[in-house]
Structure formats: C-alpha cells, structure tokens
Short mmCIF file of C-alpha atoms in Angstrom, two decimals:
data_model
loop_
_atom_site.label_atom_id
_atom_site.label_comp_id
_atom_site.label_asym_id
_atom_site.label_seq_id
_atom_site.Cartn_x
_atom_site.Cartn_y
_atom_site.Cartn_z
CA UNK A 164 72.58 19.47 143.04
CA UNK A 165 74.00 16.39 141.17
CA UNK A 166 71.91 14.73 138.48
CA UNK A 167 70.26 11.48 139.17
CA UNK A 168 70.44 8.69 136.32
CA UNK A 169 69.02 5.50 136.22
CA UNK A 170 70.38 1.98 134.62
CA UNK A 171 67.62 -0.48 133.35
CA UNK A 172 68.89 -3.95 132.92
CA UNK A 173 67.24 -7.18 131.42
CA UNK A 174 67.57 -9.86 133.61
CA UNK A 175 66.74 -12.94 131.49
CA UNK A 176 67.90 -16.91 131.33
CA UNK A 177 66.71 -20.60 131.28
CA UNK A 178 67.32 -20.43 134.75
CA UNK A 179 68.51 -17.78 137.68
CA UNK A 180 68.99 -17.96 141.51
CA UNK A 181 68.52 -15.21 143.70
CA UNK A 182 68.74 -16.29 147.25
CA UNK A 183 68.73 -14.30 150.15
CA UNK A 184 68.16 -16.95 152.84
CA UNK A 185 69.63 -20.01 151.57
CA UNK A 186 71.15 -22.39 154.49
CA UNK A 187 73.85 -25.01 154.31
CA UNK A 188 72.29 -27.57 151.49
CA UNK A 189 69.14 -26.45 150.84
CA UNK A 190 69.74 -23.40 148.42
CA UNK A 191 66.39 -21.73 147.80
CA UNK A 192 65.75 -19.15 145.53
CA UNK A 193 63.64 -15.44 145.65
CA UNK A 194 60.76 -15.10 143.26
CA UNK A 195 62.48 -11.87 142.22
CA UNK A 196 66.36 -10.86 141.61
CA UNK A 197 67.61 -9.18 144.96
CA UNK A 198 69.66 -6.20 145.23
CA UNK A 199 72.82 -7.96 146.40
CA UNK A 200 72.67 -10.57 143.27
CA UNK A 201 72.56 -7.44 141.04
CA UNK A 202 75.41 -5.50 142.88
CA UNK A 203 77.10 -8.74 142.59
CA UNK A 204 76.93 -8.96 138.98
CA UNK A 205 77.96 -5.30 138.50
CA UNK A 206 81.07 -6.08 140.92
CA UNK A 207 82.00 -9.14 138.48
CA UNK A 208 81.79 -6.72 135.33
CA UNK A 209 83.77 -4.08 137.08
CA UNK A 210 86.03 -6.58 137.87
CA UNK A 211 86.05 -5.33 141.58
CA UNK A 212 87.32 -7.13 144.41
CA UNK A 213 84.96 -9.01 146.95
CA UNK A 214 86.69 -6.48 150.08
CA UNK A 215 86.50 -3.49 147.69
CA UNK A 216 84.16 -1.40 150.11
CA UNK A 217 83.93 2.10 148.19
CA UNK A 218 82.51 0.48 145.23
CA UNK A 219 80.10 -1.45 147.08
CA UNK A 220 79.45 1.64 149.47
CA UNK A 221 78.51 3.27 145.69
CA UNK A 222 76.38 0.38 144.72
CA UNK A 223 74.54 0.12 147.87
CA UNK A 224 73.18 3.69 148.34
CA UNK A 225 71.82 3.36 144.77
CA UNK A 226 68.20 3.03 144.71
CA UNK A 227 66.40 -0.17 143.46
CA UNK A 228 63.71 -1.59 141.65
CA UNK A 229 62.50 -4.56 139.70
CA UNK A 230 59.75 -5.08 137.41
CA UNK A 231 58.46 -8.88 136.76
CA UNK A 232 57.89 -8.92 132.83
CA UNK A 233 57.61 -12.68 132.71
CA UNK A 234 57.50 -14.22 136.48
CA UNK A 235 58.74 -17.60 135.73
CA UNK A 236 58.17 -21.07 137.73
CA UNK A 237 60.83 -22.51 140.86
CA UNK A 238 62.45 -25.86 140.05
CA UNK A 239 64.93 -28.00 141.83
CA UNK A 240 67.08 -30.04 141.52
CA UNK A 241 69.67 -32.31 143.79
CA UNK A 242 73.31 -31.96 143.83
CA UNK A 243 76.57 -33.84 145.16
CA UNK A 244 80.35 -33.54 145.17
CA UNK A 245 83.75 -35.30 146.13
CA UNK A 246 87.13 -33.89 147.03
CA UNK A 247 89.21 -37.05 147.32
CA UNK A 248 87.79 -39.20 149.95
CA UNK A 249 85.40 -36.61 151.09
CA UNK A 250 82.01 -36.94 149.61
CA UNK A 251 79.54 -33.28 150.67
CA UNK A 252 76.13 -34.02 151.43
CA UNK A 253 73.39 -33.90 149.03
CA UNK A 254 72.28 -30.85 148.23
CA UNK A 255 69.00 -29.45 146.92
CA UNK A 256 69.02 -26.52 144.86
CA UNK A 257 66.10 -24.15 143.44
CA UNK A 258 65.99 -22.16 140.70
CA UNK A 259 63.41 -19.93 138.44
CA UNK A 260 62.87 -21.20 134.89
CA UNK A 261 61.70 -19.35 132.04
CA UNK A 262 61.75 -15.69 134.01
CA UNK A 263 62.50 -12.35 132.68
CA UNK A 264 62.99 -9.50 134.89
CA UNK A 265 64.12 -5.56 134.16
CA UNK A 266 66.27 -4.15 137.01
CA UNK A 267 66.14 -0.20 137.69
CA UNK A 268 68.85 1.29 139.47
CA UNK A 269 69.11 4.67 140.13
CA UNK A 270 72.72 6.75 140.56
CA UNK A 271 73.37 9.01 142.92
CA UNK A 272 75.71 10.37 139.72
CA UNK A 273 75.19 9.63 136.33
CA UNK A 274 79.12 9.30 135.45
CA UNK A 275 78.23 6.41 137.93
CA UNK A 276 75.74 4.94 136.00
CA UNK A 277 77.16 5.43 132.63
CA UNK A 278 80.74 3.57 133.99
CA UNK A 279 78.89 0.54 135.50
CA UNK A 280 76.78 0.52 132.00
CA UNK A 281 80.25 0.32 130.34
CA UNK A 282 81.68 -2.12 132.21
CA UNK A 283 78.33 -4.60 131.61
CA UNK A 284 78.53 -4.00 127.77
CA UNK A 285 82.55 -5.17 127.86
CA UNK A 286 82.62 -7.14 131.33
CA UNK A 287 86.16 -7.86 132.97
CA UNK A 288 84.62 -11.33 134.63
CA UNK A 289 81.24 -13.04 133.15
CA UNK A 290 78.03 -11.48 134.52
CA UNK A 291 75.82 -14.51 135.51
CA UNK A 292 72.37 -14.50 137.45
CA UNK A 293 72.77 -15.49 141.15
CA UNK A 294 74.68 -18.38 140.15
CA UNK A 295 78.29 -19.16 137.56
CA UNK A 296 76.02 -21.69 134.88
CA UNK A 297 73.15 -18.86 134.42
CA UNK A 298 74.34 -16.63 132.03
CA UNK A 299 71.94 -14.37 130.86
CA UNK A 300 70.07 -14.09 127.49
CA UNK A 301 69.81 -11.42 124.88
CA UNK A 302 70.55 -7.80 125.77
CA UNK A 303 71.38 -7.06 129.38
CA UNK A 304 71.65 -3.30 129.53
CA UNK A 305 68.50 -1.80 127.95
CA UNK A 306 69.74 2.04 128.97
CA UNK A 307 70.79 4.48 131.03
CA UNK A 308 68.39 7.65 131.63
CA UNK A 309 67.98 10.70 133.17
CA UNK A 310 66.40 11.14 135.78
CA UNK A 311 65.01 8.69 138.73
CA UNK A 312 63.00 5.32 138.33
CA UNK A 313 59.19 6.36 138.27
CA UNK A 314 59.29 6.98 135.16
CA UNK A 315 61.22 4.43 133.37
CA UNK A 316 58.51 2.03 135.51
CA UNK A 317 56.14 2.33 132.09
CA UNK A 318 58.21 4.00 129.84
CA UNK A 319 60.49 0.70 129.08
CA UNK A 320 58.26 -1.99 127.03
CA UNK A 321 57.65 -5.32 127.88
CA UNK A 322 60.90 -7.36 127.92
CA UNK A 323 58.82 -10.48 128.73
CA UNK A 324 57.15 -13.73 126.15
CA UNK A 325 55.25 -13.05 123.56
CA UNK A 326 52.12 -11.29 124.73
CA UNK A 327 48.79 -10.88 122.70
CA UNK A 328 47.58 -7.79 124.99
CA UNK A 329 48.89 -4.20 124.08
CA UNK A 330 49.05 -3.47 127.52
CA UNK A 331 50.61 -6.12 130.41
CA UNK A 332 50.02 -5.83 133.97
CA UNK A 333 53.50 -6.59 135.95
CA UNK A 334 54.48 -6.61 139.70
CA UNK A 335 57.07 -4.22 140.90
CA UNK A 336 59.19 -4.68 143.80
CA UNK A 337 60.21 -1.26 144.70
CA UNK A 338 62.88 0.69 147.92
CA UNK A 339 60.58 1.94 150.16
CA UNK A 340 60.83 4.01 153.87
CA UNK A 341 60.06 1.80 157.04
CA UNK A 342 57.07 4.17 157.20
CA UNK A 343 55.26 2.55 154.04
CA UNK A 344 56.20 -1.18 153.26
CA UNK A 345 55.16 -4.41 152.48
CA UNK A 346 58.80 -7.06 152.82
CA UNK A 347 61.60 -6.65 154.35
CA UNK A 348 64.84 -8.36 152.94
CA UNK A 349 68.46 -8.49 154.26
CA UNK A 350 70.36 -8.24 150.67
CA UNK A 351 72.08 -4.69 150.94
CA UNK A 352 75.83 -5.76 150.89
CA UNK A 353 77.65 -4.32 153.33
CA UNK A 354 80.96 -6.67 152.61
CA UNK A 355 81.15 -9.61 150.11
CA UNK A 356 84.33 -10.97 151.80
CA UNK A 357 82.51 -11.39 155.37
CA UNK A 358 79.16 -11.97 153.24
CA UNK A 359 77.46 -8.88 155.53
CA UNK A 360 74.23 -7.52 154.46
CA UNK A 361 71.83 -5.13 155.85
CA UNK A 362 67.78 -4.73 155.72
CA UNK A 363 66.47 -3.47 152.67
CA UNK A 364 62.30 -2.43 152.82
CA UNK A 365 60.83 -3.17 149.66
CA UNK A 366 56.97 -2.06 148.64
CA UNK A 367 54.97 -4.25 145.67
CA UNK A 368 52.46 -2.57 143.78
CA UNK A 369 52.10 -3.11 139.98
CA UNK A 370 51.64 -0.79 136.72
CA UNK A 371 50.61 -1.29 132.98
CA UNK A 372 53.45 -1.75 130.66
CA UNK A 373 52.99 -1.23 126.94
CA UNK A 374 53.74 -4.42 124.67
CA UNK A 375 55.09 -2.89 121.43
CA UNK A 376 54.95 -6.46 120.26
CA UNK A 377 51.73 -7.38 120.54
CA UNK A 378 50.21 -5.60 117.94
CA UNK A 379 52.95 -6.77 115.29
CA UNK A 380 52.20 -10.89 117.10
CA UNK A 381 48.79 -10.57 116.15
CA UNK A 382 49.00 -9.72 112.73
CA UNK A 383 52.40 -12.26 111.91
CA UNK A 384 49.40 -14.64 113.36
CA UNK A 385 46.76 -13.34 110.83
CA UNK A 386 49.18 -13.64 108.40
CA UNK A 387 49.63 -16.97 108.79
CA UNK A 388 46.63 -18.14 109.35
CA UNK A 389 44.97 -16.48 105.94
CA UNK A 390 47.79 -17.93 104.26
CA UNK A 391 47.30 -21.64 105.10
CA UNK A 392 43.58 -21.15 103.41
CA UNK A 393 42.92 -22.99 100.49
CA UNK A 394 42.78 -20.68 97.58
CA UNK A 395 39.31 -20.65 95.74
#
C-alpha cells in the first residue's frame, strides 16, 4: 500500500481568476480556485508542456480541496486590443479582489507531492492565479503532510485578514462521489492543448479553523490603545 501525502498551498493576491465557464468576451470568474487553475499552475512550475498527458494524468487523479479563509468580492473590468488594423471586441473581464484561499491536494505518492512542492518553491515558469498579471502573495506552499486531507481541513490556521475571533468559520469545497454532492464542475483537465476537461463533483460544508493570530491582534490592539492614554 503506497502512502498518501497531501500539499497545502496558499492561494492569495489583489486579484485571481478562476473560470470554468468563461465564453468568447465575457470572462467570468468562480468564487473559488478550480482544480484545473491549480493543475495549471503546478504544470507552469514543473515547467511541463501543455500536451504532456502523464503529468496531467498524475495531477488529475489527485484528490482536491479548497478552504475559503478570506472569500473576497468579484470585480470587472473592460478590455480591448489591436493587431495592426484589426481591433478585438471589447471584452469584459471578472476577477476576485482581496481573496485568500488554501488548496489541499492529496498524492496518490508522496515522492509526488514532495517533487511538485519543489518545483513551486524554485518554479521553471511564474506560477500566477488563473490569469499571467496575478501573481500570488506571500508564501504559496504552506506544506506537505502525511496522510490525506481531513485532517489538514483544521489542522492548518487561518491564512486569511486579520481576524479578532480565535476560532473562524470557513467554507470548504471538497471531491465528492456522485452519490453525495452538492456542484458539479467540468475543470478536471484531461488535455491543455485541446483545452478538454471532465466533470468533477464537489460537496460544500464548512469547519472551524483556529486563528493563531487573533489572540496576539487583540492584545497589539490593547497595547495601543493603553498607550495613547494620557498619563496621570
């Protein structure tokens, strides 16, 4: 029996795109990063190619979960370009602002997980999130772990804002069976080069994540606040 291991990401920016059903010029976005925009990323790092099907074979039979720390807000905004003579039509594009996200995928085989956490810490092309101008922010691998994603669900603290509460409620989108689910989304790559994807089933339910910030926030705002007092 091989041993399971699972990579936790932070998936944070001023703005990311995750669409999954994005048409012509209107380019919407998901409320939450989608498993093909992660495998994407992971390809870039790798530096694999887009028809390089055993890697994205290995990717896609991984299993898949993300946890909304901080859920951001969708803006827009409208977009044009020229080639010579030819002017494209408009375009309107959407985009989350202010999110943070941590990404759970689990490995069939750890050496898998520990390779792809590799190539993220010293990429070959720029990871970006669902589109080139949103690099991410801060640290993007948190860890790679033993063991499957249940866990890992509440053991990893808030990656989120600043928080007063020592424990945070937070929406997780989750792989489920066909027999139990609650969305279905087509964003399991089956080829980048023909841009083929498959139905993923996804279940939402949500658990308490601990804030190891919060308690150190409150008293940095204590702090403060005694200080400004006028001394008697």
């Amino acid at each position: 029996m091989t041993a399971t291991a699972t990579l936790v990401l932070r998936l944070a920016a001023p703005m990311q795109a995750w669409g999954t059903t994005s048409r012509f010029a209107d380019r919407a976005t998901d409320m939450v990063p989608s498993k093909s925009g992660v495998i994407g990323l992971i390809m870039a790092a790798l530096g694999a190619a887009r028809d390089d099907h055993a890697t994205i074979e290995m990717l896609a039979k991984t299993r898949f979960a993300v946890r909304v720390d901080s859920p951001g807000v969708i803006e827009h905004d409208l977009q044009t370009a020229r080639n010579g003579d030819d002017v494209f039509p408009l375009s309107q594009r959407a985009y989350l602002a202010d999110a943070v996200f941590v990404a759970f995928i689990e490995f069939e085989h750890a050496g898998d997980a520990r390779a792809v956490a590799e190539a993220l810490n010293h990429p070959i092309f720029t990871p970006y999130l669902g589109r080139k101008a949103f690099l991410p922010t801060g640290p993007l691998v948190l860890g790679v772990h033993d063991g499957p994603i249940e866990p890992l669900l509440t053991e990893v603290s808030h990656q989120g804002r600043a928080h007063y509460s020592v424990h945070v409620s937070c929406e997780v989108h989750i792989d489920a069976d066909s027999s139990a689910y609650d969305r279905v989304v087509r964003d399991v790559p089956v080829s980048f080069a023909g841009k083929k994807h498959r139905d993923r089933f996804v279940k939402i339910t949500a658990v308490q994540v601990v804030n190891e910030n919060a308690a150190a926030d409150s008293r940095a705002w204590f702090d403060t606040f005694f200080e400004a007092l006028p001394r008697v």
